[in-house]
N, CA, C and O atoms as a DFTB+ gen file, in Angstrom:
584 C
 N C O
     1  1     -12.358      -6.734      21.292
     2  2     -11.121      -5.625      19.868
     3  2     -10.167      -6.054      20.032
     4  3      -9.661      -5.885      21.141
     5  1      -9.550      -6.710      19.162
     6  2      -8.204      -7.006      19.185
     7  2      -7.023      -5.573      18.747
     8  3      -6.932      -5.265      17.558
     9  1      -6.370      -4.967      19.583
    10  2      -5.821      -4.566      19.697
    11  2      -4.452      -4.704      19.663
    12  3      -3.990      -5.677      20.260
    13  1      -3.341      -3.597      18.836
    14  2      -2.131      -4.201      19.088
    15  2      -1.264      -2.685      19.006
    16  3      -1.791      -1.596      19.232
    17  1       0.006      -2.866      18.676
    18  2       0.973      -1.780      18.694
    19  2       2.330      -2.141      17.969
    20  3       3.109      -2.716      18.730
    21  1       2.817      -1.945      16.665
    22  2       4.304      -1.118      16.756
    23  2       5.028      -0.128      17.056
    24  3       4.357       0.902      17.108
    25  1       6.002       0.005      17.255
    26  2       7.697       0.932      17.454
    27  2       8.251      -0.003      16.103
    28  3       8.289      -1.172      15.718
    29  1       8.766       1.800      15.550
    30  2      10.197       1.822      15.102
    31  2      11.285       2.913      15.424
    32  3      11.234       4.124      15.640
    33  1      12.195       2.064      15.371
    34  2      12.779       4.004      15.271
    35  2      13.709       3.569      13.896
    36  3      14.051       2.458      13.490
    37  1      13.885       4.527      13.526
    38  2      14.566       4.746      12.220
    39  2      15.002       5.884      11.460
    40  3      14.199       6.808      11.331
    41  1      16.578       6.007      10.732
    42  2      16.668       7.240      11.246
    43  2      16.494       7.782       9.927
    44  3      16.773       7.677       8.732
    45  1      15.821       8.479      10.895
    46  2      15.100       9.930       9.086
    47  2      14.871      10.455      10.330
    48  3      15.006      10.013      11.471
    49  1      14.402      11.743       9.755
    50  2      13.852      13.403      10.735
    51  2      12.467      12.673      10.517
    52  3      11.975      11.928       9.670
    53  1      12.213      13.069      11.313
    54  2      10.238      13.194      11.963
    55  2       9.552      13.769      11.094
    56  3       8.867      12.851      10.643
    57  1       9.251      14.785      10.500
    58  2       8.920      14.491       9.240
    59  2       9.226      14.058       7.790
    60  3       8.762      14.590       6.782
    61  1       9.863      13.278       7.825
    62  2      10.412      12.713       6.052
    63  2       9.169      11.426       7.083
    64  3       7.955      11.536       6.911
    65  1       9.687      10.435       7.970
    66  2       8.466       9.586       8.490
    67  2       7.342      10.176       8.942
    68  3       6.975       9.104       9.424
    69  1       6.800      10.624       9.117
    70  2       5.666      10.785       9.034
    71  2       4.684      11.096       7.242
    72  3       3.570      10.753       6.847
    73  1       5.898      11.939       6.562
    74  2       5.513      11.560       5.327
    75  2       5.773      10.103       4.481
    76  3       5.002       9.640       3.640
    77  1       6.753       9.646       4.818
    78  2       6.213       8.328       4.267
    79  2       4.881       7.591       5.106
    80  3       4.566       6.488       4.659
    81  1       4.335       7.939       5.900
    82  2       3.708       7.617       6.983
    83  2       2.040       7.671       5.896
    84  3       1.322       7.012       5.144
    85  1       2.213       8.972       6.554
    86  2       0.774       9.524       5.925
    87  2       1.111       9.763       4.479
    88  3      -0.016      10.050       4.074
    89  1       1.688       9.821       3.697
    90  2       0.996       9.322       2.491
    91  2      -0.030       8.167       1.953
    92  3       0.752       7.329       1.504
    93  1      -1.179       7.731       1.779
    94  2      -2.344       7.892       2.265
    95  2      -1.821       6.529       0.827
    96  3      -1.778       5.351       1.180
    97  1      -1.519       6.852      -0.490
    98  2      -1.374       5.892      -1.159
    99  2      -0.451       5.489      -1.820
   100  3      -0.599       5.072      -2.969
   101  1       0.908       5.553      -1.082
   102  2       2.482       4.191      -0.237
   103  2       1.600       3.861      -0.094
   104  3       1.526       3.362      -1.217
   105  1       0.430       3.569       0.445
   106  2       0.420       2.127       1.111
   107  2       0.112       1.255      -0.127
   108  3      -0.596       0.287       0.149
   109  1       0.378       1.336      -1.085
   110  2      -0.948       0.482      -2.049
   111  2       1.093      -0.103      -1.771
   112  3       0.974      -0.826      -2.760
   113  1       2.266      -0.295      -1.425
   114  2       3.740      -0.704      -1.661
   115  2       3.322      -1.746      -0.509
   116  3       3.911      -2.801      -0.275
   117  1       2.300      -1.297       0.103
   118  2       2.960      -2.524       1.589
   119  2       2.316      -3.858       1.705
   120  3       2.934      -4.802       2.198
   121  1       0.861      -3.993       1.185
   122  2      -0.220      -4.566       1.142
   123  2      -1.019      -5.885      -0.170
   124  3      -2.223      -5.921      -0.423
   125  1      -0.079      -6.714      -0.728
   126  2      -1.028      -6.644      -1.619
   127  2      -2.108      -6.841      -1.939
   128  3      -2.834      -7.443      -1.148
   129  1      -2.882      -6.201      -3.843
   130  2      -3.994      -6.654      -4.484
   131  2      -4.276      -5.799      -3.159
   132  3      -4.797      -6.447      -2.251
   133  1      -3.989      -4.302      -2.875
   134  2      -4.809      -3.273      -1.926
   135  2      -4.511      -2.192      -2.933
   136  3      -3.363      -2.070      -3.361
   137  1      -5.677      -1.245      -3.413
   138  2      -5.187      -0.002      -3.622
   139  2      -6.135       0.909      -3.287
   140  3      -7.320       0.577      -3.255
   141  1      -5.759       2.080      -3.018
   142  2      -6.119       3.663      -1.970
   143  2      -6.584       4.321      -2.828
   144  3      -6.310       4.167      -4.018
   145  1      -7.343       5.139      -2.393
   146  2      -8.486       5.990      -3.447
   147  2      -9.331       6.367      -2.081
   148  3     -10.192       6.023      -1.271
   149  1      -7.959       7.786      -2.675
   150  2      -8.685       9.464      -0.955
   151  2      -9.559      10.176      -1.953
   152  3      -9.425      10.648      -3.082
   153  1     -10.703      10.025      -0.873
   154  2     -12.726      10.449      -1.406
   155  2     -12.320      11.615      -0.969
   156  3     -13.271      12.271      -1.395
   157  1     -11.469      12.593      -0.310
   158  2     -11.847      14.237      -0.277
   159  2     -10.537      14.427      -0.578
   160  3      -9.588      13.646      -0.517
   161  1     -10.652      16.311      -1.129
   162  2      -9.141      16.926      -1.517
   163  2      -8.210      16.780      -1.187
   164  3      -8.459      16.004      -0.265
   165  1      -6.973      16.929      -1.173
   166  2      -6.317      17.249      -0.450
   167  2      -5.760      19.204       0.373
   168  3      -6.487      20.190       0.253
   169  1      -4.771      19.211       0.900
   170  2      -4.262      18.382       1.408
   171  2      -4.875      17.867       3.127
   172  3      -5.542      18.594       3.864
   173  1      -4.460      16.565       3.415
   174  2      -4.841      16.060       4.312
   175  2      -4.825      16.672       5.872
   176  3      -3.856      17.233       6.385
   177  1      -5.860      16.481       6.377
   178  2      -5.931      17.057       8.243
   179  2      -8.024      15.953       7.825
   180  3      -8.906      15.393       7.174
   181  1      -7.069      16.749       9.470
   182  2      -9.415      16.502       9.932
   183  2     -10.563      17.046       8.176
   184  3     -10.784      17.874       7.293
   185  1     -10.969      15.365       8.963
   186  2     -12.012      14.871       8.358
   187  2     -11.402      14.358       6.222
   188  3     -11.904      14.654       5.138
   189  1      -9.935      13.375       6.689
   190  2      -9.971      13.370       5.270
   191  2     -10.268      11.924       5.180
   192  3      -9.934      11.154       6.080
   193  1     -11.050      11.443       3.841
   194  2     -12.025      10.350       3.708
   195  2     -11.013       9.553       2.909
   196  3     -10.587      10.102       1.893
   197  1     -10.587       8.413       3.191
   198  2      -9.662       6.929       2.371
   199  2     -10.213       6.041       2.830
   200  3     -10.544       5.757       3.982
   201  1     -10.404       5.221       1.178
   202  2     -10.583       3.807       1.670
   203  2      -9.390       3.035       0.388
   204  3      -9.022       3.209      -0.774
   205  1      -9.019       1.572       2.265
   206  2      -7.986       0.962       1.045
   207  2      -8.690      -0.287       0.456
   208  3      -9.258      -0.942       1.330
   209  1      -8.816      -0.852      -0.953
   210  2      -9.542      -1.720      -1.147
   211  2      -8.670      -2.476      -0.948
   212  3      -7.551      -1.989      -1.108
   213  1      -8.722      -3.857      -0.555
   214  2      -8.299      -5.288      -0.926
   215  2      -8.718      -6.443      -1.046
   216  3      -9.108      -7.089      -0.073
   217  1      -8.706      -7.057      -2.666
   218  2      -9.375      -7.591      -3.196
   219  2      -9.180      -8.816      -4.230
   220  3      -8.013      -9.204      -4.168
   221  1      -9.768      -9.380      -4.944
   222  2      -9.977      -9.280      -6.067
   223  2     -11.952      -9.092      -6.105
   224  3     -12.855      -9.533      -5.394
   225  1     -11.920      -8.555      -6.847
   226  2     -13.863      -8.972      -7.594
   227  2     -15.385      -9.372      -6.536
   228  3     -16.185      -8.788      -5.804
   229  1     -15.283      -9.856      -6.720
   230  2     -16.601      -9.865      -5.196
   231  2     -15.836      -9.796      -3.920
   232  3     -16.163      -9.080      -2.973
   233  1     -14.602     -10.733      -3.955
   234  2     -14.210     -11.359      -3.063
   235  2     -12.903      -9.814      -2.001
   236  3     -12.060      -9.798      -1.104
   237  1     -13.388      -9.127      -2.667
   238  2     -12.779      -7.002      -2.090
   239  2     -13.491      -6.943      -0.361
   240  3     -14.576      -7.122       0.192
   241  1     -12.497      -6.682      -0.114
   242  2     -12.901      -5.500       1.058
   243  2     -12.404      -3.723       1.267
   244  3     -11.442      -2.954       1.259
   245  1     -13.652      -3.808       1.418
   246  2     -12.673      -1.629       1.784
   247  2     -12.643      -1.431       3.203
   248  3     -13.588      -1.781       3.910
   249  1     -11.541      -0.854       3.687
   250  2     -10.815      -0.129       5.177
   251  2     -11.354       1.393       5.044
   252  3     -10.578       2.345       5.125
   253  1     -13.059       1.580       4.785
   254  2     -12.944       3.331       5.072
   255  2     -12.360       3.942       5.815
   256  3     -12.991       3.625       6.823
   257  1     -11.950       4.308       6.003
   258  2     -10.966       5.402       6.994
   259  2     -11.019       6.888       7.427
   260  3     -10.502       7.337       6.403
   261  1     -11.254       7.961       8.168
   262  2     -11.346       9.007       8.579
   263  2     -11.104       9.294       8.921
   264  3     -11.648       9.193      10.021
   265  1      -9.140      10.812       8.915
   266  2      -8.978      11.195       9.757
   267  2     -10.105      11.838      10.626
   268  3     -11.197      12.119      10.134
   269  1      -9.638      12.175      12.628
   270  2      -9.912      12.531      13.158
   271  2      -9.049      13.736      14.278
   272  3      -9.094      14.853      14.793
   273  1      -8.469      12.770      14.167
   274  2      -7.141      14.208      14.980
   275  2      -5.876      13.994      14.089
   276  3      -5.534      12.818      13.970
   277  1      -5.089      14.979      13.412
   278  2      -3.898      15.650      12.808
   279  2      -3.149      16.616      13.250
   280  3      -3.613      17.712      13.565
   281  1      -1.944      16.320      13.319
   282  2      -1.034      17.145      14.064
   283  2       0.395      16.376      13.551
   284  3       1.056      15.377      13.836
   285  1       0.420      17.367      12.726
   286  2       2.035      16.660      12.007
   287  2       3.577      17.290      12.610
   288  3       3.599      18.447      13.030
   289  1       4.276      16.823      12.613
   290  2       5.268      17.226      13.634
   291  2       6.155      18.161      13.282
   292  3       7.004      17.951      12.416
   293  1       6.065      19.031      13.781
   294  2       7.235      21.073      13.646
   295  2       8.202      20.645      14.685
   296  3       8.135      20.241      15.846
   297  1       9.239      20.922      13.708
   298  2      10.759      21.690      14.005
   299  2      10.726      19.882      14.889
   300  3      10.423      18.807      14.372
   301  1      11.286      20.257      16.751
   302  2      11.846      18.720      17.616
   303  2      10.147      18.335      18.425
   304  3      10.084      17.637      19.436
   305  1       8.890      18.941      17.746
   306  2       7.973      18.202      18.411
   307  2       7.712      17.574      17.402
   308  3       8.125      17.996      16.322
   309  1       6.453      15.613      17.529
   310  2       6.855      14.762      17.388
   311  2       4.945      15.141      16.877
   312  3       4.313      15.850      17.660
   313  1       4.384      14.733      15.879
   314  2       3.253      14.577      15.429
   315  2       1.652      13.109      16.092
   316  3       1.579      12.705      17.253
   317  1       1.058      12.845      15.396
   318  2      -0.192      12.705      16.238
   319  2      -0.925      12.437      14.329
   320  3      -0.914      13.133      13.313
   321  1      -1.283      11.539      14.559
   322  2      -1.967      10.779      13.054
   323  2      -3.866       9.754      14.160
   324  3      -3.765       8.642      14.678
   325  1      -4.579      10.197      14.166
   326  2      -5.663       8.937      14.574
   327  2      -5.845       8.627      13.536
   328  3      -5.091       9.005      12.640
   329  1      -6.707       7.984      13.344
   330  2      -7.815       7.397      11.833
   331  2      -8.787       6.124      12.696
   332  3      -8.648       4.998      13.174
   333  1      -9.865       7.227      12.495
   334  2     -11.659       5.705      12.931
   335  2     -11.879       5.299      11.477
   336  3     -12.216       5.937      10.479
   337  1     -11.601       4.136      11.679
   338  2     -12.454       2.648      10.352
   339  2     -13.668       3.075      10.511
   340  3     -14.254       3.203      11.585
   341  1     -14.073       3.305       9.441
   342  2     -15.888       3.773       8.975
   343  2     -15.864       2.644       8.352
   344  3     -14.937       3.451       8.286
   345  1     -15.876       1.992       8.006
   346  2     -16.256       0.323       6.813
   347  2     -17.282      -0.146       7.234
   348  3     -17.597      -0.383       8.400
   349  1     -17.868      -0.306       6.256
   350  2     -19.650      -1.516       6.890
   351  2     -18.630      -2.867       7.033
   352  3     -19.199      -3.441       7.961
   353  1     -17.442      -3.746       6.672
   354  2     -16.554      -4.809       7.094
   355  2     -15.799      -4.336       8.602
   356  3     -16.552      -4.358       9.575
   357  1     -14.649      -3.997       8.796
   358  2     -13.461      -3.059       9.250
   359  2     -13.885      -1.845       9.785
   360  3     -14.308      -0.782       9.332
   361  1     -13.561      -2.489      11.290
   362  2     -13.935      -1.350      12.179
   363  2     -12.811      -1.215      13.620
   364  3     -11.943      -1.979      14.042
   365  1     -13.185      -0.209      13.976
   366  2     -11.628       0.323      15.127
   367  2     -11.399       1.838      14.658
   368  3     -12.079       2.659      14.043
   369  1     -10.139       1.825      15.227
   370  2      -9.090       2.847      15.177
   371  2      -7.464       2.869      14.665
   372  3      -7.441       1.648      14.514
   373  1      -6.553       3.142      14.409
   374  2      -4.833       3.986      14.483
   375  2      -4.838       5.041      14.714
   376  3      -5.520       6.047      14.519
   377  1      -3.736       4.653      15.307
   378  2      -3.401       6.279      16.373
   379  2      -1.751       6.529      15.730
   380  3      -1.263       6.775      16.833
   381  1      -1.076       6.595      15.191
   382  2      -0.126       6.865      14.002
   383  2       0.820       8.189      14.990
   384  3       0.496       9.377      15.005
   385  1       1.668       7.760      15.528
   386  2       3.254       8.525      16.627
   387  2       4.241       8.792      16.043
   388  3       4.773       7.735      15.703
   389  1       5.047      10.003      15.588
   390  2       5.652      10.196      15.387
   391  2       6.256      10.748      16.355
   392  3       5.752      11.783      16.794
   393  1       7.641      10.176      17.045
   394  2       8.922      11.338      18.060
   395  2       9.896      11.807      17.665
   396  3      10.227      12.104      16.517
   397  1      10.507      11.915      18.786
   398  2      11.743      12.417      18.165
   399  2      12.330      11.204      19.197
   400  3      12.244      11.218      20.425
   401  1      12.987      10.088      18.306
   402  2      14.205       8.913      19.273
   403  2      15.386       9.356      19.237
   404  3      15.597      10.463      18.740
   405  1      16.327       8.648      19.714
   406  2      17.605       8.392      20.299
   407  2      18.608       8.513      18.807
   408  3      18.384       7.960      17.730
   409  1      19.846       9.493      19.196
   410  2      20.683       9.625      18.580
   411  2      20.552      10.993      16.807
   412  3      21.350      11.443      15.985
   413  1      18.907      11.117      17.110
   414  2      18.322      12.137      16.152
   415  2      17.538      10.778      14.935
   416  3      17.203      10.947      13.762
   417  1      17.453       9.537      15.755
   418  2      16.277       9.222      15.040
   419  2      14.696       9.882      15.409
   420  3      14.556      10.888      16.106
   421  1      13.446       9.033      14.741
   422  2      12.954       9.312      14.936
   423  2      11.812       7.725      14.958
   424  3      11.711       6.766      14.193
   425  1      11.090       8.138      16.300
   426  2      10.309       6.556      16.638
   427  2       8.972       6.810      16.150
   428  3       8.470       7.934      16.170
   429  1       8.355       5.712      15.685
   430  2       7.650       5.577      15.873
   431  2       6.915       5.018      16.005
   432  3       7.208       3.829      16.134
   433  1       5.337       5.401      16.084
   434  2       4.628       4.489      17.620
   435  2       3.359       3.742      16.239
   436  3       3.843       4.463      15.366
   437  1       2.570       3.181      15.689
   438  2       1.148       2.722      15.210
   439  2       0.226       1.576      16.673
   440  3       0.608       0.613      17.337
   441  1      -0.898       2.261      16.617
   442  2      -1.375       1.640      17.851
   443  2      -2.583       1.091      17.067
   444  3      -3.588       1.742      17.353
   445  1      -2.834       0.060      16.127
   446  2      -4.193      -0.139      16.116
   447  2      -5.551      -1.282      16.958
   448  3      -5.348      -2.168      17.788
   449  1      -6.989      -0.793      16.313
   450  2      -8.480      -1.611      16.904
   451  2      -8.249      -2.414      16.000
   452  3      -7.714      -2.027      14.961
   453  1      -8.528      -3.447      16.153
   454  2      -8.834      -3.596      14.616
   455  2     -10.195      -4.636      14.718
   456  3     -10.710      -5.088      15.740
   457  1     -10.470      -4.786      13.724
   458  2     -13.021      -5.552      14.560
   459  2     -12.470      -5.745      12.979
   460  3     -11.799      -5.025      12.240
   461  1     -13.226      -7.372      12.793
   462  2     -14.154      -8.053      11.445
   463  2     -15.210      -7.749      11.262
   464  3     -15.814      -8.770      10.934
   465  1     -16.204      -6.475      11.275
   466  2     -17.572      -7.311      11.367
   467  2     -18.519      -8.576      10.506
   468  3     -18.629      -8.560       9.280
   469  1     -19.191      -9.698      11.434
   470  2     -19.912     -10.194      10.596
   471  2     -18.650     -11.558      11.977
   472  3     -19.173     -12.462      12.629
   473  1     -16.796     -11.179      12.019
   474  2     -16.402     -12.687      12.568
   475  2     -16.840     -12.595      14.065
   476  3     -17.197     -11.507      14.518
   477  1     -16.820     -13.571      14.735
   478  2     -16.641     -13.855      15.974
   479  2     -15.618     -13.508      16.905
   480  3     -14.449     -13.663      16.551
   481  1     -15.991     -12.861      18.557
   482  2     -15.147     -12.347      18.750
   483  2     -13.739     -13.495      19.705
   484  3     -12.862     -13.149      20.496
   485  1     -14.172     -15.152      19.041
   486  2     -13.493     -15.461      19.098
   487  2     -12.330     -16.117      18.272
   488  3     -11.676     -17.130      18.519
   489  1     -12.267     -15.220      17.194
   490  2     -11.683     -14.712      16.842
   491  2     -10.390     -13.889      16.801
   492  3      -9.389     -14.120      16.124
   493  1     -10.544     -13.177      17.407
   494  2      -9.900     -11.561      18.108
   495  2      -8.428     -12.077      18.105
   496  3      -7.722     -11.315      17.445
   497  1      -7.499     -13.498      18.821
   498  2      -6.404     -13.165      19.394
   499  2      -6.176     -13.650      17.578
   500  3      -5.230     -13.000      17.132
   501  1      -6.398     -13.988      17.190
   502  2      -6.278     -14.737      15.404
   503  2      -5.851     -13.199      14.470
   504  3      -4.921     -12.745      13.804
   505  1      -7.207     -12.820      14.950
   506  2      -6.735     -11.362      14.175
   507  2      -6.019     -10.411      14.160
   508  3      -5.744      -9.752      13.157
   509  1      -5.364     -10.093      16.018
   510  2      -4.110      -9.518      16.303
   511  2      -3.526      -9.739      15.602
   512  3      -3.178      -8.954      14.719
   513  1      -3.103     -11.155      15.731
   514  2      -1.502     -11.990      15.441
   515  2      -2.096     -11.705      13.826
   516  3      -2.712     -10.639      13.853
   517  1      -2.104     -12.086      12.948
   518  2      -2.429     -11.761      11.279
   519  2      -2.152     -10.154      11.679
   520  3      -0.962     -10.192      11.368
   521  1      -2.257      -9.394      11.928
   522  2      -2.668      -7.817      11.644
   523  2      -1.419      -7.735      12.181
   524  3      -0.630      -7.657      11.239
   525  1      -0.731      -7.708      13.425
   526  2       0.448      -7.526      13.787
   527  2       1.650      -8.025      13.172
   528  3       2.659      -7.485      13.626
   529  1       1.867      -8.927      12.242
   530  2       2.640      -9.325      10.996
   531  2       2.753      -8.216      10.027
   532  3       3.662      -7.418       9.795
   533  1       0.882      -8.491       9.228
   534  2       0.961      -7.791       7.728
   535  2       0.817      -6.231       8.371
   536  3       0.602      -5.476       7.422
   537  1       0.860      -5.470       9.664
   538  2       1.145      -4.053       9.590
   539  2       2.618      -4.212       9.627
   540  3       3.418      -3.788       8.793
   541  1       2.808      -4.723      10.454
   542  2       4.568      -4.842      10.347
   543  2       5.449      -4.874      10.320
   544  3       6.379      -4.433      10.995
   545  1       5.259      -5.766       8.992
   546  2       5.823      -5.676       7.025
   547  2       5.423      -4.045       7.006
   548  3       6.124      -3.034       7.022
   549  1       4.001      -4.251       6.965
   550  2       4.338      -2.563       6.037
   551  2       4.726      -1.745       6.540
   552  3       5.385      -0.966       5.852
   553  1       4.534      -1.394       8.197
   554  2       5.050      -0.896       8.209
   555  2       6.732       0.202       7.758
   556  3       6.889       1.392       7.486
   557  1       7.844      -1.180       7.906
   558  2       8.865      -1.450       7.607
   559  2       8.792      -1.204       6.109
   560  3       9.575      -0.290       5.854
   561  1       8.361      -1.508       5.336
   562  2       8.302      -1.134       4.211
   563  2       8.784       0.525       3.739
   564  3       9.644       1.206       3.182
   565  1       7.437       0.526       4.478
   566  2       6.998       2.196       4.127
   567  2       8.007       3.117       4.470
   568  3       8.236       4.030       3.676
   569  1       8.834       3.011       5.819
   570  2       9.597       3.630       6.379
   571  2      10.972       3.187       5.271
   572  3      11.541       4.102       4.675
   573  1      11.303       2.122       5.122
   574  2      12.403       1.945       3.312
   575  2      12.438       2.661       2.563
   576  3      13.551       3.019       2.177
   577  1      11.543       3.095       2.119
   578  2      10.925       3.633       0.537
   579  2      11.333       4.947       0.605
   580  3      10.692       5.156       1.634
   581  1      11.751       5.802       0.428
   582  2      11.770       7.255      -0.151
   583  2      10.260       6.939      -1.139
   584  3       9.790       7.827      -1.850
């Protein structure tokens, strides 16, 4: 499975960086033609499930995820969230970590293993490159907007 990692250091406190990244419906601002539907009642915690649906009509793909680790930042201690992708087409996991960075900033590390079912492994490199660009732009937008 293609795996990629993104790191950003931002002038935000830990809890604000965490909020911007883990409010799942906010992710609609980052990927065109995508809607997010939270499938379980809030607040977010272990067991929370949501689906990101990208596309139009029959050309849409669901990326259903479940939170398996949920440790928000507390004080000066960083936080970590792990998502397992449980869809029919999109598989893998994501790990989001928000930790103290230099000068009172926050460092965000997003690691993801992504596999598209039915797509031959020969395309793993292409999937990883595209995902790195798309997720990188999305992460930038999430962290810039309040």
